[in-house]
Amino acid sequence: MTSTITGLIGVAAIAATTTAAKPRDSERPPVLRAVTQCRAVAEAAARLACFDRSVAALDEAETNKVVVVIDQQQVRETRRSLFGVSLPDAGLFGNGNALPQIETTLTSASVDDAGRWSFVLADGARWTQTDDYIIARRPRANDTVIIKRAALGSFRLSVGGQPGVKARRQN
């Protein structure tokens, strides 16, 4: 997952999100700008030649991961998979706080000597309890887990319909 995050941050991204405004032409990658500028060519054969050249360059840039094209569904899935991970705001996925909570399934849970729980979720995310509240019923695999954003960048994790505990994402 770390390599995915690093890869996503390290490349130019073209993302159409509902909260993002249309980028100014100067903010677009040059290979995309070249494609859009072909529309201004008046003569049909020259316009087609322009499109052929610029689309080939765009395809090569995407193949070589110089430009990454993602759609709204991929943005939503990425936001969900990164929920709870502290990242710098690179603007690639819109407002990171736009997702107020997630609901998923518990894979496993264990408790340490201090009585604090560690949770592994269906997507592989690992969360650890950070407060001293007691979870009354032992969490079981396939219990529903709801994680909500809380004050000051913290999170509340509720498992199996029980009251929530403060938690922090580990991976």
mmCIF file of C-alpha atoms in Angstrom:
data_model
loop_
_atom_site.group_PDB
_atom_site.id
_atom_site.type_symbol
_atom_site.label_atom_id
_atom_site.label_comp_id
_atom_site.label_asym_id
_atom_site.label_seq_id
_atom_site.Cartn_x
_atom_site.Cartn_y
_atom_site.Cartn_z
ATOM 1 C CA MET A 1 0.000 0.000 0.000
ATOM 2 C CA THR A 2 2.887 2.381 0.750
ATOM 3 C CA SER A 3 4.233 1.943 -2.773
ATOM 4 C CA THR A 4 0.748 2.667 -4.136
ATOM 5 C CA ILE A 5 0.539 5.859 -2.085
ATOM 6 C CA THR A 6 4.043 6.915 -3.119
ATOM 7 C CA GLY A 7 3.296 6.136 -6.759
ATOM 8 C CA LEU A 8 0.056 8.088 -6.711
ATOM 9 C CA ILE A 9 1.700 11.103 -5.099
ATOM 10 C CA GLY A 10 4.745 10.940 -7.360
ATOM 11 C CA VAL A 11 2.947 11.189 -10.693
ATOM 12 C CA ALA A 12 0.871 13.805 -12.414
ATOM 13 C CA ALA A 13 -2.810 12.940 -12.121
ATOM 14 C CA ILE A 14 -5.779 13.999 -14.158
ATOM 15 C CA ALA A 15 -8.803 13.544 -11.909
ATOM 16 C CA ALA A 16 -12.344 14.602 -12.626
ATOM 17 C CA THR A 17 -13.917 14.988 -9.226
ATOM 18 C CA THR A 18 -17.193 16.574 -8.312
ATOM 19 C CA THR A 19 -15.450 19.072 -6.038
ATOM 20 C CA ALA A 20 -12.593 19.956 -8.352
ATOM 21 C CA ALA A 21 -12.928 22.833 -10.754
ATOM 22 C CA LYS A 22 -11.900 22.455 -14.387
ATOM 23 C CA PRO A 23 -8.134 22.968 -14.463
ATOM 24 C CA ARG A 24 -6.737 25.968 -16.284
ATOM 25 C CA ASP A 25 -4.974 25.058 -19.501
ATOM 26 C CA SER A 26 -1.570 25.941 -17.993
ATOM 27 C CA GLU A 27 -2.156 23.396 -15.152
ATOM 28 C CA ARG A 28 -2.749 20.505 -17.525
ATOM 29 C CA PRO A 29 0.077 18.207 -18.582
ATOM 30 C CA PRO A 30 1.544 19.258 -21.942
ATOM 31 C CA VAL A 31 0.479 15.997 -23.639
ATOM 32 C CA LEU A 32 -3.169 16.614 -22.687
ATOM 33 C CA ARG A 33 -2.940 20.262 -23.681
ATOM 34 C CA ALA A 34 -1.682 19.159 -27.118
ATOM 35 C CA VAL A 35 -4.771 16.972 -27.636
ATOM 36 C CA THR A 36 -7.203 19.739 -26.713
ATOM 37 C CA GLN A 37 -5.416 22.306 -28.879
ATOM 38 C CA CYS A 38 -5.998 20.145 -31.967
ATOM 39 C CA ARG A 39 -9.657 21.191 -31.921
ATOM 40 C CA ALA A 40 -8.589 24.679 -33.036
ATOM 41 C CA VAL A 41 -7.047 23.400 -36.300
ATOM 42 C CA ALA A 42 -9.450 24.441 -39.078
ATOM 43 C CA GLU A 43 -8.471 22.116 -41.943
ATOM 44 C CA ALA A 44 -9.896 18.596 -41.412
ATOM 45 C CA ALA A 45 -6.855 16.588 -42.586
ATOM 46 C CA ALA A 46 -4.470 18.716 -40.522
ATOM 47 C CA ARG A 47 -6.777 18.421 -37.482
ATOM 48 C CA LEU A 48 -6.868 14.628 -37.847
ATOM 49 C CA ALA A 49 -3.069 14.489 -38.158
ATOM 50 C CA CYS A 50 -2.771 16.683 -35.058
ATOM 51 C CA PHE A 51 -5.130 14.402 -33.106
ATOM 52 C CA ASP A 52 -3.270 11.287 -34.258
ATOM 53 C CA ARG A 53 0.109 12.697 -33.114
ATOM 54 C CA SER A 54 -1.118 14.075 -29.796
ATOM 55 C CA VAL A 55 -3.217 11.028 -28.869
ATOM 56 C CA ALA A 56 -0.237 8.766 -29.599
ATOM 57 C CA ALA A 57 1.921 10.940 -27.310
ATOM 58 C CA LEU A 58 -0.760 10.900 -24.594
ATOM 59 C CA ASP A 59 -1.104 7.117 -24.868
ATOM 60 C CA GLU A 60 2.680 6.695 -24.560
ATOM 61 C CA ALA A 61 2.788 9.027 -21.530
ATOM 62 C CA GLU A 62 0.002 7.041 -19.846
ATOM 63 C CA THR A 63 1.700 3.721 -20.661
ATOM 64 C CA ASN A 64 4.974 5.000 -19.135
ATOM 65 C CA LYS A 65 3.128 6.337 -16.042
ATOM 66 C CA VAL A 66 4.153 9.926 -16.810
ATOM 67 C CA VAL A 67 0.454 10.802 -16.798
ATOM 68 C CA VAL A 68 -2.126 8.874 -14.811
ATOM 69 C CA VAL A 69 -5.769 9.130 -15.764
ATOM 70 C CA ILE A 70 -8.338 8.210 -13.120
ATOM 71 C CA ASP A 71 -12.111 8.536 -13.089
ATOM 72 C CA GLN A 72 -14.470 9.585 -10.296
ATOM 73 C CA GLN A 73 -15.086 5.998 -9.157
ATOM 74 C CA GLN A 74 -11.349 5.400 -8.800
ATOM 75 C CA VAL A 75 -11.043 8.647 -6.803
ATOM 76 C CA ARG A 76 -13.820 7.493 -4.438
ATOM 77 C CA GLU A 77 -12.219 4.057 -4.013
ATOM 78 C CA THR A 78 -8.810 5.602 -3.340
ATOM 79 C CA ARG A 79 -10.256 8.024 -0.766
ATOM 80 C CA ARG A 80 -11.933 5.094 0.956
ATOM 81 C CA SER A 81 -8.792 2.941 0.971
ATOM 82 C CA LEU A 82 -6.742 5.832 2.383
ATOM 83 C CA PHE A 83 -9.303 6.752 5.069
ATOM 84 C CA GLY A 84 -7.411 7.445 8.279
ATOM 85 C CA VAL A 85 -3.992 7.692 6.614
ATOM 86 C CA SER A 86 -2.314 11.039 7.189
ATOM 87 C CA LEU A 87 -1.051 12.360 3.847
ATOM 88 C CA PRO A 88 0.005 15.788 2.656
ATOM 89 C CA ASP A 89 -2.742 17.521 0.679
ATOM 90 C CA ALA A 90 -1.450 17.132 -2.857
ATOM 91 C CA GLY A 91 -4.870 17.894 -4.320
ATOM 92 C CA LEU A 92 -4.957 14.628 -6.250
ATOM 93 C CA PHE A 93 -8.117 13.260 -4.674
ATOM 94 C CA GLY A 94 -10.066 16.391 -3.808
ATOM 95 C CA ASN A 95 -10.840 17.237 -0.204
ATOM 96 C CA GLY A 96 -9.589 14.379 1.993
ATOM 97 C CA ASN A 97 -12.159 15.281 4.649
ATOM 98 C CA ALA A 98 -15.056 14.809 2.209
ATOM 99 C CA LEU A 99 -15.501 11.233 3.421
ATOM 100 C CA PRO A 100 -16.897 11.580 6.973
ATOM 101 C CA GLN A 101 -17.010 7.859 7.754
ATOM 102 C CA ILE A 102 -16.559 4.383 6.367
ATOM 103 C CA GLU A 103 -18.399 1.164 7.066
ATOM 104 C CA THR A 104 -16.647 -2.147 6.590
ATOM 105 C CA THR A 105 -16.262 -5.603 8.098
ATOM 106 C CA LEU A 106 -13.925 -6.851 10.811
ATOM 107 C CA THR A 107 -11.506 -9.611 9.830
ATOM 108 C CA SER A 108 -9.849 -10.069 13.223
ATOM 109 C CA ALA A 109 -9.278 -8.339 16.549
ATOM 110 C CA SER A 110 -6.830 -8.824 19.390
ATOM 111 C CA VAL A 111 -6.246 -7.155 22.735
ATOM 112 C CA ASP A 112 -2.859 -6.246 24.262
ATOM 113 C CA ASP A 113 -1.755 -6.403 27.890
ATOM 114 C CA ALA A 114 -3.013 -2.853 28.504
ATOM 115 C CA GLY A 115 -6.517 -3.819 27.362
ATOM 116 C CA ARG A 116 -6.347 -1.903 24.071
ATOM 117 C CA TRP A 117 -7.661 -3.495 20.927
ATOM 118 C CA SER A 118 -6.103 -3.869 17.495
ATOM 119 C CA PHE A 119 -8.437 -4.389 14.543
ATOM 120 C CA VAL A 120 -7.808 -5.777 11.051
ATOM 121 C CA LEU A 121 -10.495 -4.790 8.565
ATOM 122 C CA ALA A 122 -11.676 -6.482 5.383
ATOM 123 C CA ASP A 123 -9.581 -4.160 3.186
ATOM 124 C CA GLY A 124 -6.414 -4.977 5.178
ATOM 125 C CA ALA A 125 -6.382 -1.705 7.120
ATOM 126 C CA ARG A 126 -5.090 -2.007 10.680
ATOM 127 C CA TRP A 127 -6.472 0.221 13.424
ATOM 128 C CA THR A 128 -5.428 0.442 17.081
ATOM 129 C CA GLN A 129 -7.467 1.717 20.009
ATOM 130 C CA THR A 130 -5.887 4.822 21.563
ATOM 131 C CA ASP A 131 -8.128 5.416 24.603
ATOM 132 C CA ASP A 132 -8.901 3.329 27.671
ATOM 133 C CA TYR A 133 -12.603 2.691 27.071
ATOM 134 C CA ILE A 134 -13.671 -0.903 27.506
ATOM 135 C CA ILE A 135 -15.355 -2.786 24.690
ATOM 136 C CA ALA A 136 -18.054 -4.825 26.436
ATOM 137 C CA ARG A 137 -18.428 -7.684 23.939
ATOM 138 C CA ARG A 138 -15.413 -9.278 22.312
ATOM 139 C CA PRO A 139 -15.322 -8.234 18.637
ATOM 140 C CA ARG A 140 -15.842 -11.117 16.217
ATOM 141 C CA ALA A 141 -14.912 -11.664 12.596
ATOM 142 C CA ASN A 142 -17.568 -10.296 10.221
ATOM 143 C CA ASP A 143 -18.821 -7.723 12.777
ATOM 144 C CA THR A 144 -19.735 -4.414 11.174
ATOM 145 C CA VAL A 145 -17.166 -1.681 11.797
ATOM 146 C CA ILE A 146 -17.992 2.007 11.455
ATOM 147 C CA ILE A 147 -15.158 4.515 11.633
ATOM 148 C CA LYS A 148 -16.062 8.204 11.856
ATOM 149 C CA ARG A 149 -13.970 11.337 11.764
ATOM 150 C CA ALA A 150 -13.878 13.000 15.169
ATOM 151 C CA ALA A 151 -12.463 16.222 16.608
ATOM 152 C CA LEU A 152 -8.930 17.423 15.878
ATOM 153 C CA GLY A 153 -8.150 14.788 13.268
ATOM 154 C CA SER A 154 -9.010 11.823 15.464
ATOM 155 C CA PHE A 155 -11.279 8.873 14.658
ATOM 156 C CA ARG A 156 -13.954 6.884 16.511
ATOM 157 C CA LEU A 157 -14.249 3.184 15.738
ATOM 158 C CA SER A 158 -17.414 1.274 16.597
ATOM 159 C CA VAL A 159 -17.490 -2.494 16.205
ATOM 160 C CA GLY A 160 -20.574 -4.682 16.336
ATOM 161 C CA GLY A 161 -22.894 -1.797 17.214
ATOM 162 C CA GLN A 162 -21.074 -1.040 20.484
ATOM 163 C CA PRO A 163 -20.121 2.479 21.596
ATOM 164 C CA GLY A 164 -17.105 3.811 19.723
ATOM 165 C CA VAL A 165 -13.521 4.032 20.950
ATOM 166 C CA LYS A 166 -10.802 6.391 19.751
ATOM 167 C CA ALA A 167 -8.572 4.723 17.208
ATOM 168 C CA ARG A 168 -5.630 5.417 14.921
ATOM 169 C CA ARG A 169 -4.817 3.783 11.608
ATOM 170 C CA GLN A 170 -1.533 1.848 11.596
ATOM 171 C CA ASN A 171 -0.993 1.195 7.878
#
